[in-house]
CSV table of C-alpha atoms and ligand atoms in Angstrom, one decimal:
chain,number,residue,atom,x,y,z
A,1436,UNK,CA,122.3,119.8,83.6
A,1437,UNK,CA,119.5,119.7,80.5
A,1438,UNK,CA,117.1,120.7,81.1
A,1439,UNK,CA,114.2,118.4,79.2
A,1440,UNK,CA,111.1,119.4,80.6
A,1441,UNK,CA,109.8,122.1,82.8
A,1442,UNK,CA,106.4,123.7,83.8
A,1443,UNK,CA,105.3,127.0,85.3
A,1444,UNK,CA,102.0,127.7,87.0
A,1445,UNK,CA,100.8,124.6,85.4
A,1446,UNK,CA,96.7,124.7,85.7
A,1447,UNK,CA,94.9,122.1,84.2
A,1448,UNK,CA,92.0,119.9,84.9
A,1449,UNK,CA,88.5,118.2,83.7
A,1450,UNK,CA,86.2,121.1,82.2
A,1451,UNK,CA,85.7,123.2,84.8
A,1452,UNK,CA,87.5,121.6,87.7
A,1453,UNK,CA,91.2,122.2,88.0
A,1454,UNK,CA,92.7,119.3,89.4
A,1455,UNK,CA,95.7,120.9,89.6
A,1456,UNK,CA,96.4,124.8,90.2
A,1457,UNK,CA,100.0,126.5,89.6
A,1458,UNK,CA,102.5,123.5,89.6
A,1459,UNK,CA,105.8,124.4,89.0
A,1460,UNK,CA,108.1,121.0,88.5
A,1461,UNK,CA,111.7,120.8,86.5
A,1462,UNK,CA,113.2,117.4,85.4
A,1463,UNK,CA,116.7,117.5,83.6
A,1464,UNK,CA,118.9,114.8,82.0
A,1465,UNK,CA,120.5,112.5,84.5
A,1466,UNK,CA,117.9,112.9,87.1
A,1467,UNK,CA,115.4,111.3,88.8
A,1468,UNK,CA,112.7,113.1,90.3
A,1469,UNK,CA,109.5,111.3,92.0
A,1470,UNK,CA,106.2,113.4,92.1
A,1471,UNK,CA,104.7,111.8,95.0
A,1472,UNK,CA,101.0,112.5,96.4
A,1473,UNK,CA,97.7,110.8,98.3
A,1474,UNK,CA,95.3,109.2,96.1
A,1475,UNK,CA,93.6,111.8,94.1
A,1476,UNK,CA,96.1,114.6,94.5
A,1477,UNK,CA,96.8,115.0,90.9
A,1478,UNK,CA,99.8,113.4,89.9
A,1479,UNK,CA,98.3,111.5,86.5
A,1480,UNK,CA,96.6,114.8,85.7
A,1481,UNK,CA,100.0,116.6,86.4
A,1482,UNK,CA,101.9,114.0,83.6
A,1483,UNK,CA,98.8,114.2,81.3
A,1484,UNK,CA,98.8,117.9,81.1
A,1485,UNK,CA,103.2,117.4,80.8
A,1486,UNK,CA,102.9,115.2,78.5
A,1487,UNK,CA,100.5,116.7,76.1
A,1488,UNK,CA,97.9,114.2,76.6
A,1489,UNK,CA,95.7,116.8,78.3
A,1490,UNK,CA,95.0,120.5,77.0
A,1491,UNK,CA,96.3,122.8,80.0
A,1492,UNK,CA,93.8,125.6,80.9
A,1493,UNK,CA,97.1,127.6,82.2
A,1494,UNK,CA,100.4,128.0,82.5
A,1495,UNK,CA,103.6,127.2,80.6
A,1496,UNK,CA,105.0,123.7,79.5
A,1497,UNK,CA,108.3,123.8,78.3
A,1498,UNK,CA,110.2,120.5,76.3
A,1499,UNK,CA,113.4,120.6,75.0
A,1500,UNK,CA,113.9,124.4,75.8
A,1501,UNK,CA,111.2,125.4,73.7
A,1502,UNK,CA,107.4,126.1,74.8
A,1503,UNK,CA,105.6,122.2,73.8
A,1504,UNK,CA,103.1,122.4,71.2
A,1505,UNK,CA,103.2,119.1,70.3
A,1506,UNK,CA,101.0,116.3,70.7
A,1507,UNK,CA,102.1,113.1,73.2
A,1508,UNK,CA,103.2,111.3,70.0
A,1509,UNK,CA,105.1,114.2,68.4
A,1510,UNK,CA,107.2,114.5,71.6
A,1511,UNK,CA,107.8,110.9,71.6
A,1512,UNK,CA,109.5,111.2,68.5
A,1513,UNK,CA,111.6,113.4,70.1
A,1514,UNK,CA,112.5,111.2,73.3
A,1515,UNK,CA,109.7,111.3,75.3
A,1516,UNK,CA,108.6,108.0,76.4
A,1517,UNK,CA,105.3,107.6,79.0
A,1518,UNK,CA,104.0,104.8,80.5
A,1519,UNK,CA,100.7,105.2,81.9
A,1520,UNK,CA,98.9,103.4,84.6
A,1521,UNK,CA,98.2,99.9,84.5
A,1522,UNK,CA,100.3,97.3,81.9
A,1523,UNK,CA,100.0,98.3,78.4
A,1524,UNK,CA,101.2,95.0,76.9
A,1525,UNK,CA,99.8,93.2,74.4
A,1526,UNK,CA,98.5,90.3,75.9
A,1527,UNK,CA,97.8,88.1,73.2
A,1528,UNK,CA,101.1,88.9,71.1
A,1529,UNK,CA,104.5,87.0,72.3
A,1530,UNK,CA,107.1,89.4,74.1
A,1531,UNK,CA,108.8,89.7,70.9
A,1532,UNK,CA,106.1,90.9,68.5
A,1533,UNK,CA,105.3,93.8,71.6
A,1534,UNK,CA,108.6,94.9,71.5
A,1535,UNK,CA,108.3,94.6,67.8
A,1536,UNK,CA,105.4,96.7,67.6
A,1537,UNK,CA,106.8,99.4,69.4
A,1538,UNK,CA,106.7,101.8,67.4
A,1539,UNK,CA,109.8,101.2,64.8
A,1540,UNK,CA,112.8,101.3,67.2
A,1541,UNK,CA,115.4,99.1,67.9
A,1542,UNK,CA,113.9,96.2,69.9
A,1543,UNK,CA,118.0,95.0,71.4
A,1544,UNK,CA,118.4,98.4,73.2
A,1545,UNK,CA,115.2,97.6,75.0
A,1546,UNK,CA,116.9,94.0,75.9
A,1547,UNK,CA,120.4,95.1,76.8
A,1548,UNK,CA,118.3,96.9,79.3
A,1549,UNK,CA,116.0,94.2,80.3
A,1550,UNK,CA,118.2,90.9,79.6
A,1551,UNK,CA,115.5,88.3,81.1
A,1552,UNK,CA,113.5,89.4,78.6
A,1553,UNK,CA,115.8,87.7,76.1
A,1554,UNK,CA,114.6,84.1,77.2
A,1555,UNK,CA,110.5,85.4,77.4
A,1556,UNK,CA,110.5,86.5,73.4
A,1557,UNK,CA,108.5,83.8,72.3
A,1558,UNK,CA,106.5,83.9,75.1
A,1559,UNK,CA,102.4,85.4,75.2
A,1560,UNK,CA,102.9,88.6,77.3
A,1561,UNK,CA,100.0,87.7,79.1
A,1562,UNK,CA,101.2,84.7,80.7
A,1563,UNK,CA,104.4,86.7,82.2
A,1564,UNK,CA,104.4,87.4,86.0
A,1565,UNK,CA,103.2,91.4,86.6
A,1566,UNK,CA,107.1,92.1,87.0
A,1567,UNK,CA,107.9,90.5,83.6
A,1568,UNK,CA,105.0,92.6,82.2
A,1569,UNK,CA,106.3,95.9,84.0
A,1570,UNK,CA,109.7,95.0,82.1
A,1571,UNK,CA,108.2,94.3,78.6
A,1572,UNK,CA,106.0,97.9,79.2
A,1573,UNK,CA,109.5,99.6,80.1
A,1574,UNK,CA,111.2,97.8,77.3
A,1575,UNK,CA,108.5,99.0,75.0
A,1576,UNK,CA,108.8,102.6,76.0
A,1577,UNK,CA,112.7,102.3,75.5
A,1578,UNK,CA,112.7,100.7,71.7
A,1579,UNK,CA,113.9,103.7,70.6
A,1580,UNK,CA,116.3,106.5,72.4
A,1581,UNK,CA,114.3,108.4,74.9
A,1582,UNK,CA,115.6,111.2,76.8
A,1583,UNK,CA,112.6,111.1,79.2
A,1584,UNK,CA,110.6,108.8,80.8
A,1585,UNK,CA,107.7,109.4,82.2
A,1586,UNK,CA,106.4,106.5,84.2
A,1587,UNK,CA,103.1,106.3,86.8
A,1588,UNK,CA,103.1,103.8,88.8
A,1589,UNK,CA,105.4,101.6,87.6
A,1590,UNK,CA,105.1,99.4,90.2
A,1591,UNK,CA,101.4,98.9,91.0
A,1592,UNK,CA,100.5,95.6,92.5
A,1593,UNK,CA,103.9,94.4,92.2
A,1594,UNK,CA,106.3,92.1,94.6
A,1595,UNK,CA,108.8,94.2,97.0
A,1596,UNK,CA,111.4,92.3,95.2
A,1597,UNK,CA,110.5,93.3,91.5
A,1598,UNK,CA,109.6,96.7,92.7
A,1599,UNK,CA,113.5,97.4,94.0
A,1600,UNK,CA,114.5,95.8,90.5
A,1601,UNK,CA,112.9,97.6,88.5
A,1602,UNK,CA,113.6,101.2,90.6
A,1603,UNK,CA,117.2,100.2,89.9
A,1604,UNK,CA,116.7,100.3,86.9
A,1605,UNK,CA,115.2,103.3,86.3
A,1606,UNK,CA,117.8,104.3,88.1
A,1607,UNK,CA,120.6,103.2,86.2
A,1608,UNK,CA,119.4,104.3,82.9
A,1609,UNK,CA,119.2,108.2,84.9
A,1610,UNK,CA,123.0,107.2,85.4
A,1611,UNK,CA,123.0,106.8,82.2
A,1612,UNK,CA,121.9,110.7,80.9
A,1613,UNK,CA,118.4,109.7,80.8
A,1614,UNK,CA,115.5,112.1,82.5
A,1615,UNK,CA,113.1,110.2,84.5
A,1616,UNK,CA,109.6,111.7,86.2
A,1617,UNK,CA,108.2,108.9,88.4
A,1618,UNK,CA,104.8,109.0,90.3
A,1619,UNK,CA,105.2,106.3,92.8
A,1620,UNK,CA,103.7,105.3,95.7
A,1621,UNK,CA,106.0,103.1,97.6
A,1622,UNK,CA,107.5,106.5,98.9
A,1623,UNK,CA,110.2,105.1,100.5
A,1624,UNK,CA,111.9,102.5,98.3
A,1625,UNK,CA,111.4,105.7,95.7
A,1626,UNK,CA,113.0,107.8,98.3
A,1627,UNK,CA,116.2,106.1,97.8
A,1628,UNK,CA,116.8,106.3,94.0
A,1629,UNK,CA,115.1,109.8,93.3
A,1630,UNK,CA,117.3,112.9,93.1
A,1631,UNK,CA,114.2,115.0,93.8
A,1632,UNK,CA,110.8,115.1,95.6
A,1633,UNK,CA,107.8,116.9,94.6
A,1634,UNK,CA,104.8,116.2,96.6
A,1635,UNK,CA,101.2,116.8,95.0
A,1636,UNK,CA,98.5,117.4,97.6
A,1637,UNK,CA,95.1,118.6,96.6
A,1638,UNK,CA,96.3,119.9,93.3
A,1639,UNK,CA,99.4,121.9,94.3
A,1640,UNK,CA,102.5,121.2,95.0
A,1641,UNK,CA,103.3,121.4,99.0
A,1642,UNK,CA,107.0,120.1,98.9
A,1643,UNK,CA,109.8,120.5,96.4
A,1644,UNK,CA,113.3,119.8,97.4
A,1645,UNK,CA,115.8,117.0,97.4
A,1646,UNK,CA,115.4,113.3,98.1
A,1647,UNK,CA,117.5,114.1,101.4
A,1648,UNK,CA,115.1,117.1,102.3
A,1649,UNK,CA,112.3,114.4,101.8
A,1650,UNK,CA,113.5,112.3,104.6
A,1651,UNK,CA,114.1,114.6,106.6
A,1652,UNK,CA,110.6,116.2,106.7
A,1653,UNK,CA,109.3,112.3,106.7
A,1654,UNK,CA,107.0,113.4,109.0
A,1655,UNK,CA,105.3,116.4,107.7
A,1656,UNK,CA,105.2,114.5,104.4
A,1657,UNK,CA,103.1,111.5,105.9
A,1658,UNK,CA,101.0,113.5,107.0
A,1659,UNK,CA,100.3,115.3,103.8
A,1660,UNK,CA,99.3,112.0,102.5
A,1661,UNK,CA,96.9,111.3,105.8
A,1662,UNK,CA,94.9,114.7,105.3
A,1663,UNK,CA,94.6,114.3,101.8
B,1717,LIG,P1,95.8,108.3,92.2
B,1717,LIG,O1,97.0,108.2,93.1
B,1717,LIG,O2,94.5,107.9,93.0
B,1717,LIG,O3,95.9,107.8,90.9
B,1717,LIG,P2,96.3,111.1,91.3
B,1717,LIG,O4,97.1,111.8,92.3
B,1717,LIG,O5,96.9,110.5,90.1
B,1717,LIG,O6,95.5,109.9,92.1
B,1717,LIG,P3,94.4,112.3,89.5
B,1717,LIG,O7,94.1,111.0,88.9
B,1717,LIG,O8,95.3,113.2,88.7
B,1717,LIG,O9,95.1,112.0,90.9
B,1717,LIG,O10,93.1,113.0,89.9
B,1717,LIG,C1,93.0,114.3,90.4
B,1717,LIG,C2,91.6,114.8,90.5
B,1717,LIG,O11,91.0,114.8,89.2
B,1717,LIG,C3,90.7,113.8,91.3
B,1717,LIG,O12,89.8,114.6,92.1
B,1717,LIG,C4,90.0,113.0,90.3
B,1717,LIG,O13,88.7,112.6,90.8
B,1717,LIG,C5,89.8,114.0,89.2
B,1717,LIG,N1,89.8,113.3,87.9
B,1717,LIG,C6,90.7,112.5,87.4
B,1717,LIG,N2,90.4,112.1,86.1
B,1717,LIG,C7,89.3,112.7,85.8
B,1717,LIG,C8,88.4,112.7,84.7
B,1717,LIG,N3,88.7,112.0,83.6
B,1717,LIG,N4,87.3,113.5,84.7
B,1717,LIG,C9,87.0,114.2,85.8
B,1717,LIG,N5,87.7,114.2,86.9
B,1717,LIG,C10,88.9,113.5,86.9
């Protein structure tokens, strides 16, 4: 497998304060792997600091093979899509103008991907449901070939329904060679789509393994997320 991005002894944090101390976490092409955590843990700071969004104090950060230098928007160019926290739509512009905006990609990839987005194009993004928004922010991130997403809670505040959906579909675009990093908190339904489980607990990583492995320490897990 590809690797696409890797990190060793990953330290990073506000100023002073290391949110997160020596993470190690792989994700290669084909794969999905789901950095879980309690709240505060350090899983946005963990994609920040992947991402190139946030300096790292220390450690490695590897992107294609090579050490990453590059700023958010440099990678991007070179596949990397994130979606951060909370919708990123443009909620006065009609779906088709955000997908138009997106940066200058193709806007039909996005919609062979998301097809009931096809019959929302002239619609204001902010009168879509908070799936259809989820959707038009994945679509965005996916106007032009990306090799990795990188998504945080992709499904905040969402219905069960629309959060298997659109886990399916992250899914199927892993089946389709594409790396994806997922923070997530519906740990279960994540369970059962990720190839891989990191969990983040106070700032360093206190389970790595497979999404079998996971489920099998269920227990021990929970209770990572109860002591917080
Ligand atoms: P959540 O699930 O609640 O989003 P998280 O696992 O993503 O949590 P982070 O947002 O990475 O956790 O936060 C990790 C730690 O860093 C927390 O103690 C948080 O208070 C702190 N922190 C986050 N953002 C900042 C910031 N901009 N300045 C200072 N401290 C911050």
């Amino acid at each position: 497998m590809t690797e696409l991005l890797a990190c060793r002894d990953l330290t990073a944090g506000y100023g002073d304060a290391h949110a997160i101390r020596n993470v190690n976490i792989e994700v290669a092409a084909g794969e999905v792997v789901a950095l879980l955590g309690p709240n505060g843990a350090g899983k946005t700071t963990t994609l920040l600091s992947l991402t190139g969004v946030l300096p790292i104090a220390s450690g490695e950060v590897a992107w294609l093979g090579a050490p990453a230098s590059g700023s958010l928007h440099q990678r991007a160019r070179q596949g990397l899509a994130y979606v951060s926290e909370g919708r990123s739509v443009f909620q006065r512009l009609t779906v088709r103008q955000n997908l138009a905006i997106a940066r200058d990609g193709d806007a039909e990839r996005a919609i062979e991907v998301f097809p009931e987005l096809r019959k929302l194009l002239g619609r204001r993004a902010g009168l879509l449901s908070g799936g259809e928004q989820q959707m038009l922010t994945l679509a965005r991130a996916l106007t032009r070939p990306t090799r990795l997403l990188v998504a945080d809670e992709l499904s905040l505040g969402l219905a069960p329904r629309t959060v298997g959906r659109l886990l399916q579909t992250v899914r199927q675009m892993a089946d389709g060679g594409m790396g994806v990093l997922l923070v997530e908190q519906h740990v279960n339904r994540v369970l059962d789509i990720a190839d891989r489980v990191y969990v983040l607990r106070q700032g360093t990583i206190q389970f790595a393994g497979t999404a079998k492995e996971a489920r099998g320490r269920m227990h021990e897990i929970r209770g990572m997320y109860l002591s917080g």
